[in-house]
PDB file of N, CA and C in Angstrom:
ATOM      1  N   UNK R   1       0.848  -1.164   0.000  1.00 78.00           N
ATOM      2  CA  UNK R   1       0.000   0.000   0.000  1.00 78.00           C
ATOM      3  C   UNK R   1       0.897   1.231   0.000  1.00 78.00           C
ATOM      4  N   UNK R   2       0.657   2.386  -0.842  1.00 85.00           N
ATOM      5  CA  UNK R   2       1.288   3.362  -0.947  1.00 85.00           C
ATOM      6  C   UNK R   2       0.231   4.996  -0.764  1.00 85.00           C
ATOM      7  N   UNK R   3       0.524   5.666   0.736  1.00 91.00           N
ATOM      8  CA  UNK R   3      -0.590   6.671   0.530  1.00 91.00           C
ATOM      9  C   UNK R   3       0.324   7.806   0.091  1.00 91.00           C
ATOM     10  N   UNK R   4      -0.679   8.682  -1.121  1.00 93.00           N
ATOM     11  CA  UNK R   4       0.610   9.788  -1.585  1.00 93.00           C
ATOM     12  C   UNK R   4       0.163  10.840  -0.721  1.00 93.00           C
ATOM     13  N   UNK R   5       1.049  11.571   0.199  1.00 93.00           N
ATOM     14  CA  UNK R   5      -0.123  12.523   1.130  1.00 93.00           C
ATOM     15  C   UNK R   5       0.899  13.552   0.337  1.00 93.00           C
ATOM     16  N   UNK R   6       1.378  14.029  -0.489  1.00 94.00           N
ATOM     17  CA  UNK R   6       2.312  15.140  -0.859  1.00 94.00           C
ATOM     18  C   UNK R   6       1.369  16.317  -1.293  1.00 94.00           C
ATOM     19  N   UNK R   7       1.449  17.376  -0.825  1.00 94.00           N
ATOM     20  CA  UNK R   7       0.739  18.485  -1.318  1.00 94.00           C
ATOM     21  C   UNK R   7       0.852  19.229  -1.854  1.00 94.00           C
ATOM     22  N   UNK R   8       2.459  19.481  -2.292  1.00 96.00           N
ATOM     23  CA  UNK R   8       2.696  20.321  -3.396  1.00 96.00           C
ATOM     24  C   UNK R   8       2.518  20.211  -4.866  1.00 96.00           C
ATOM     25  N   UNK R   9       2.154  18.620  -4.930  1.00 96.00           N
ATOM     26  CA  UNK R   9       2.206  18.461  -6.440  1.00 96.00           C
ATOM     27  C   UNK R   9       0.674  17.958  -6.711  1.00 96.00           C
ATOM     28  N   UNK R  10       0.487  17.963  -7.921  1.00 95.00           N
ATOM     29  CA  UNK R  10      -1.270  18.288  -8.315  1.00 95.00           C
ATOM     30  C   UNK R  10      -1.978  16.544  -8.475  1.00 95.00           C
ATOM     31  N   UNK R  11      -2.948  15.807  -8.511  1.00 92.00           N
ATOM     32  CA  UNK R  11      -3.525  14.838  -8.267  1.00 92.00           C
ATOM     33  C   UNK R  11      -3.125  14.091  -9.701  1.00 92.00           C
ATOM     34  N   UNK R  12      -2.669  15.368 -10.687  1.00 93.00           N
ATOM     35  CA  UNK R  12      -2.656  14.392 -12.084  1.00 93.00           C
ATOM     36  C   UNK R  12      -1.083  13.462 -11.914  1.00 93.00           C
ATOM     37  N   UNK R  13      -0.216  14.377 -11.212  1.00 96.00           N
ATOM     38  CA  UNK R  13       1.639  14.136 -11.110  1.00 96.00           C
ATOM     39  C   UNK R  13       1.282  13.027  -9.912  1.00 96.00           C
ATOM     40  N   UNK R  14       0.097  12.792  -8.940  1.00 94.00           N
ATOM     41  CA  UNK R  14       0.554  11.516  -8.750  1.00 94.00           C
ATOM     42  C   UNK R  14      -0.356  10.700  -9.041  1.00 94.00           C
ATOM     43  N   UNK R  15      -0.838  10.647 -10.024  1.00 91.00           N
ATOM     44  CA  UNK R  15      -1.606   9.309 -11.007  1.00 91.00           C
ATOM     45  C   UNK R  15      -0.289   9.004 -11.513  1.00 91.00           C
ATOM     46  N   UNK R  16       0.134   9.899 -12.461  1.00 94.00           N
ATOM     47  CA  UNK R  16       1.018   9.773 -13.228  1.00 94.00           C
ATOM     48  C   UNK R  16       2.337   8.915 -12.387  1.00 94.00           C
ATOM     49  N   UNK R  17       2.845   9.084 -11.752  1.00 95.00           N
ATOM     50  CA  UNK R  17       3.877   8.294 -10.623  1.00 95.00           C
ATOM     51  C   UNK R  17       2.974   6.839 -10.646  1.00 95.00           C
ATOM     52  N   UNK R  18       1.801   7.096  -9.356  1.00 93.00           N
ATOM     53  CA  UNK R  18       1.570   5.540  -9.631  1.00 93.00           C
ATOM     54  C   UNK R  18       1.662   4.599 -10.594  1.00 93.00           C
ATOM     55  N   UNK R  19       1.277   5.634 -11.937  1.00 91.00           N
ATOM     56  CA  UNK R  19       1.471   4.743 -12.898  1.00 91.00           C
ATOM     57  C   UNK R  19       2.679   4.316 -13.212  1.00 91.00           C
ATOM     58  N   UNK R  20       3.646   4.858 -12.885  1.00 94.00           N
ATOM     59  CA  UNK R  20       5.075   4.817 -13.445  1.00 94.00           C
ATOM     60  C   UNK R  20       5.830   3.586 -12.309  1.00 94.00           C
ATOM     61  N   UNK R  21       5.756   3.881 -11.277  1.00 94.00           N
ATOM     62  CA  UNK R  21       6.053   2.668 -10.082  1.00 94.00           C
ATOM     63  C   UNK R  21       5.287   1.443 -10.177  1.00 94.00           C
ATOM     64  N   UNK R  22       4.246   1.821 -11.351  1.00 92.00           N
ATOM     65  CA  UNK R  22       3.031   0.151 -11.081  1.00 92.00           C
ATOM     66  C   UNK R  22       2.557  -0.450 -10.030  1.00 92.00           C
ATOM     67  N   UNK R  23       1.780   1.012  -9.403  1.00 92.00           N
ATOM     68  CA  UNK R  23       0.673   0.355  -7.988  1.00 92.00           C
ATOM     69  C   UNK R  23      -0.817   0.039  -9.531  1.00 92.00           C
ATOM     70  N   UNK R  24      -0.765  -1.278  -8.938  1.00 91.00           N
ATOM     71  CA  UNK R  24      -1.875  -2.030  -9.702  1.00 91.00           C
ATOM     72  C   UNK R  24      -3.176  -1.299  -9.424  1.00 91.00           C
ATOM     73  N   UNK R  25      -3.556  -1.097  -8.291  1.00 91.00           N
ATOM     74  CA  UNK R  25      -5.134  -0.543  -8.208  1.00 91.00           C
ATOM     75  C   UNK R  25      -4.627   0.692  -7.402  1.00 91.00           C
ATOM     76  N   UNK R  26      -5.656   1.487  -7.889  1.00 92.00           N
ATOM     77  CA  UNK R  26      -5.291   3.327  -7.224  1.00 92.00           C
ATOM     78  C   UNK R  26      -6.830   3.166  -6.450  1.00 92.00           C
ATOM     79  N   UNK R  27      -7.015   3.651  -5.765  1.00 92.00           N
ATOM     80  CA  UNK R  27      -7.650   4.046  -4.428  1.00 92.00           C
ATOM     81  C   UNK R  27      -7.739   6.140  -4.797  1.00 92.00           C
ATOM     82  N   UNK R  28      -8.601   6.108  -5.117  1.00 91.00           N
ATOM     83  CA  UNK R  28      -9.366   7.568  -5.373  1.00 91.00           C
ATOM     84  C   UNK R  28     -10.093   8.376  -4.214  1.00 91.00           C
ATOM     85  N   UNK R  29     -10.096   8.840  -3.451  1.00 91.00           N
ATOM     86  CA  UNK R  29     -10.687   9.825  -2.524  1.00 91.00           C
ATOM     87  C   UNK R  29     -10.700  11.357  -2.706  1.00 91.00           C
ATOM     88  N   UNK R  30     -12.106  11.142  -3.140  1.00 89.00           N
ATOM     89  CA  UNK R  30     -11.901  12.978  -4.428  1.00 89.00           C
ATOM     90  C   UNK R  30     -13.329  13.610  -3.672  1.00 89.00           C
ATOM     91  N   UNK R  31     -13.698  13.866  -4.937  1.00 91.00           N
ATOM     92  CA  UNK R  31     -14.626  14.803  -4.751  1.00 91.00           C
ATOM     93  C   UNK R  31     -16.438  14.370  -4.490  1.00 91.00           C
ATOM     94  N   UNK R  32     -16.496  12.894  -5.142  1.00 92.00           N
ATOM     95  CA  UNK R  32     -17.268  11.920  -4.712  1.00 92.00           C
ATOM     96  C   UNK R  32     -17.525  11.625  -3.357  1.00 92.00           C
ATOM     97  N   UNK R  33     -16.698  11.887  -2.312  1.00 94.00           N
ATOM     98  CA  UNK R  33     -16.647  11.356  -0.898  1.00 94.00           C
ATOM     99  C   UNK R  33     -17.432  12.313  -0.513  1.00 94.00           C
ATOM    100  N   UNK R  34     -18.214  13.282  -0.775  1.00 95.00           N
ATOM    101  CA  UNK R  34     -19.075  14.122   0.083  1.00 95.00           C
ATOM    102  C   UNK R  34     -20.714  13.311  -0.245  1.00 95.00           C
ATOM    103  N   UNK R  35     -20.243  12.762  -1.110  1.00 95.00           N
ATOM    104  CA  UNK R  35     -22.160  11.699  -1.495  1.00 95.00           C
ATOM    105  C   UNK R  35     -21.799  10.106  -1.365  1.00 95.00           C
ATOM    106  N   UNK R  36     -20.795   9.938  -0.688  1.00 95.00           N
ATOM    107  CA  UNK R  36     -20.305   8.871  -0.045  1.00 95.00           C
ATOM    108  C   UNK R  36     -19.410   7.662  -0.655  1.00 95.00           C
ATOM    109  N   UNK R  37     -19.021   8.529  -2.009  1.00 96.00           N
ATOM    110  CA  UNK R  37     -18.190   7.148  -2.695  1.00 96.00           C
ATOM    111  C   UNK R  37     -17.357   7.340  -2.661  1.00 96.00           C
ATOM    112  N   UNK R  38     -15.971   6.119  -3.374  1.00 95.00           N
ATOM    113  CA  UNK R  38     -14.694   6.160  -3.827  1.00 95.00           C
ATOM    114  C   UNK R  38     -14.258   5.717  -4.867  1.00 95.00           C
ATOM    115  N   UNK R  39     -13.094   6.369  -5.905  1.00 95.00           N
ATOM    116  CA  UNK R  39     -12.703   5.731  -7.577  1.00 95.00           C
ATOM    117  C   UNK R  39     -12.595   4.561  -7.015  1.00 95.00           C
ATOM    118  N   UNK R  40     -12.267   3.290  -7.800  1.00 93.00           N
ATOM    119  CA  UNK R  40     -11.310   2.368  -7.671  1.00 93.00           C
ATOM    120  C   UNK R  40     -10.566   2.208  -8.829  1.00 93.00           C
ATOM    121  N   UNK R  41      -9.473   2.406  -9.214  1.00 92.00           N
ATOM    122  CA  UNK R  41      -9.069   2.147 -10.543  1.00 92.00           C
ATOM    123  C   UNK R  41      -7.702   0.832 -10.570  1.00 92.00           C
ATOM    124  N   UNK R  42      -8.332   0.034 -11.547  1.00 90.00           N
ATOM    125  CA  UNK R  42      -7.724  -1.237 -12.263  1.00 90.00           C
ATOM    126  C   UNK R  42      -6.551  -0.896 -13.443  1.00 90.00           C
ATOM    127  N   UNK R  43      -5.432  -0.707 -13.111  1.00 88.00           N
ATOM    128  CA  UNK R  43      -4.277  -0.331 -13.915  1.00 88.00           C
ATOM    129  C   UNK R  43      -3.740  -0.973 -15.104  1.00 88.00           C
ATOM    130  N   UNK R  44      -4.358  -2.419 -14.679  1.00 88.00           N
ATOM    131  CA  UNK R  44      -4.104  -3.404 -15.645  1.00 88.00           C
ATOM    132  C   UNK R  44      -5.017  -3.084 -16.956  1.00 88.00           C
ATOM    133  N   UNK R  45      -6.343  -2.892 -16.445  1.00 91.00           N
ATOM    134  CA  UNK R  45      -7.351  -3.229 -17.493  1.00 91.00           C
ATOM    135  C   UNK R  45      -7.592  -1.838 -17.751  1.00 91.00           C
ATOM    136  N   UNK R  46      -7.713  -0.627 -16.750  1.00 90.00           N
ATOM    137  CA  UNK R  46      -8.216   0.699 -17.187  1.00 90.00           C
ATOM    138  C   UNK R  46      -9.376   1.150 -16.433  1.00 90.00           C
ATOM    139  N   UNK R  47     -10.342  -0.363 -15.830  1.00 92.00           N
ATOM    140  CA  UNK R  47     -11.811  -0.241 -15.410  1.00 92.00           C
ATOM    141  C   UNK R  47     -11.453   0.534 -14.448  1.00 92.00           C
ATOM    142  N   UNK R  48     -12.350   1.430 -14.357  1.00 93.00           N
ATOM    143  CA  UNK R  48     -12.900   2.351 -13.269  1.00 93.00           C
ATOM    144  C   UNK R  48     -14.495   2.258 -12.926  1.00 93.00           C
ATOM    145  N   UNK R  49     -14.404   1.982 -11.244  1.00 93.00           N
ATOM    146  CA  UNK R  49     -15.838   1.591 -10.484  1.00 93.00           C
ATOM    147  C   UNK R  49     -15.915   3.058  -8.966  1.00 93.00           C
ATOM    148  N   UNK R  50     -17.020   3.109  -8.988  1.00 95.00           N
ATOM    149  CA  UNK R  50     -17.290   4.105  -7.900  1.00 95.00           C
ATOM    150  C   UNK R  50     -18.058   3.199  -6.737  1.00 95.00           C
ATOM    151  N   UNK R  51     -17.426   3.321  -5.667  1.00 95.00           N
ATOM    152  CA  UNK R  51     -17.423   2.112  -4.142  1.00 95.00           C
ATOM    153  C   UNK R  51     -18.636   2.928  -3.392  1.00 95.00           C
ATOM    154  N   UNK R  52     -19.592   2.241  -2.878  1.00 96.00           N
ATOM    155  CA  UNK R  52     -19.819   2.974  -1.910  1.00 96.00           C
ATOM    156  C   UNK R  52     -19.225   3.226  -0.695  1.00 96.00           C
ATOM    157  N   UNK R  53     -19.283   4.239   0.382  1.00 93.00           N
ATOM    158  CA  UNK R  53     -18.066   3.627   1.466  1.00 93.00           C
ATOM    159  C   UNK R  53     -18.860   2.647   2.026  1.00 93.00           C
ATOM    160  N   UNK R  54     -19.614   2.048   2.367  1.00 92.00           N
ATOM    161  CA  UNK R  54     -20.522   1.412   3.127  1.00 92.00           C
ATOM    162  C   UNK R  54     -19.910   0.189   2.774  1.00 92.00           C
ATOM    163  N   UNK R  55     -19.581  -0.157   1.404  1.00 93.00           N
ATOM    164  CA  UNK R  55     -18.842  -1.173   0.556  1.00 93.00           C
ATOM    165  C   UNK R  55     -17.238  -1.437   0.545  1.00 93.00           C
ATOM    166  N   UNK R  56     -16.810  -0.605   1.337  1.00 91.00           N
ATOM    167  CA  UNK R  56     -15.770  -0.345   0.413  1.00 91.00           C
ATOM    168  C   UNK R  56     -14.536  -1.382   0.881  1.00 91.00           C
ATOM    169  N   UNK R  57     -14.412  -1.595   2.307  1.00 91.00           N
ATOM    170  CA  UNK R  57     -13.745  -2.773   3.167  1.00 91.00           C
ATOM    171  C   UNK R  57     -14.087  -3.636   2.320  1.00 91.00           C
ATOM    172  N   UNK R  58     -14.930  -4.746   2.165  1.00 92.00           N
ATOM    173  CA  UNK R  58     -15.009  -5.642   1.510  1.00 92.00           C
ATOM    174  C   UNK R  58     -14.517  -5.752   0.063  1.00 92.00           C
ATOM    175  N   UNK R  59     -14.671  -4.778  -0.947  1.00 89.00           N
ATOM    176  CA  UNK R  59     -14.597  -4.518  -2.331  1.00 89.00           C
ATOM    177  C   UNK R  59     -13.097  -4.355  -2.524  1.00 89.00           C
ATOM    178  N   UNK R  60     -12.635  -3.560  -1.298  1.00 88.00           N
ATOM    179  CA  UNK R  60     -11.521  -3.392  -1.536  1.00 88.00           C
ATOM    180  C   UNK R  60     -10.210  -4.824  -1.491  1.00 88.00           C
ATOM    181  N   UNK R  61     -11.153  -5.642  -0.353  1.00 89.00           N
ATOM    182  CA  UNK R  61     -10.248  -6.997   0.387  1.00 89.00           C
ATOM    183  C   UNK R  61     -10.640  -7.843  -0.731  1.00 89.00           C
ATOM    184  N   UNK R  62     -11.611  -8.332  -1.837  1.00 88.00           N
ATOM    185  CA  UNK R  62     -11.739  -8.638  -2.669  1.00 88.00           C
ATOM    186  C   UNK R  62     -11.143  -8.601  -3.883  1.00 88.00           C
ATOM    187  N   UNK R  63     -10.327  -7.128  -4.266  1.00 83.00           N
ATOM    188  CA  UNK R  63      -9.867  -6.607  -5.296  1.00 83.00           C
ATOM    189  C   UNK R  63      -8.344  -7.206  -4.854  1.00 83.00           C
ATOM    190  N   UNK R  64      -7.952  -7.183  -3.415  1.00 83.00           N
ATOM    191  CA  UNK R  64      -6.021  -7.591  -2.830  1.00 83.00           C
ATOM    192  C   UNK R  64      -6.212  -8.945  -3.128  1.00 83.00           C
ATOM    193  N   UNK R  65      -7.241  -9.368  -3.527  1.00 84.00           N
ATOM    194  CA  UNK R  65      -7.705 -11.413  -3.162  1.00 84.00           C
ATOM    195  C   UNK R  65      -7.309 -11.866  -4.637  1.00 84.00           C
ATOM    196  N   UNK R  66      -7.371 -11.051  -5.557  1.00 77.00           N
ATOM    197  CA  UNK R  66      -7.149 -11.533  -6.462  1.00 77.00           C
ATOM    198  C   UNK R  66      -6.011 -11.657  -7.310  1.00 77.00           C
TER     199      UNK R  66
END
């Protein structure tokens, strides 16, 4: 698990990193979290799903399972 807490640099420079180090699934906490969701994004394939948080423990321990 890698959390990027850096604040000087903008949300696109660290997609862009993850992508470059190859964290397989990115974990999104944006602007969605005020109506209760989260991205999940699949690096391999591209898919992008919106979690509920209510969901998101499980979905997430599901997604490391595989």
């Amino acid at each position: 698990m890698l959390y990027d807490d850096r604040r000087a640099v903008s949300p696109g420079i660290k997609f862009n990193d993850s992508e470059l180090i190859g964290v397989p699934t990115i974990v999104v906490v944006g602007k969605r979290l005020v109506e209760g969701f989260i991205e999940v994004k699949d690096r391999r394939t591209g898919e992008r799903t919106d979690i509920a948080m209510a969901d998101a423990v499980s979905a997430l321990l599901a997604v490391c399972e595989q």
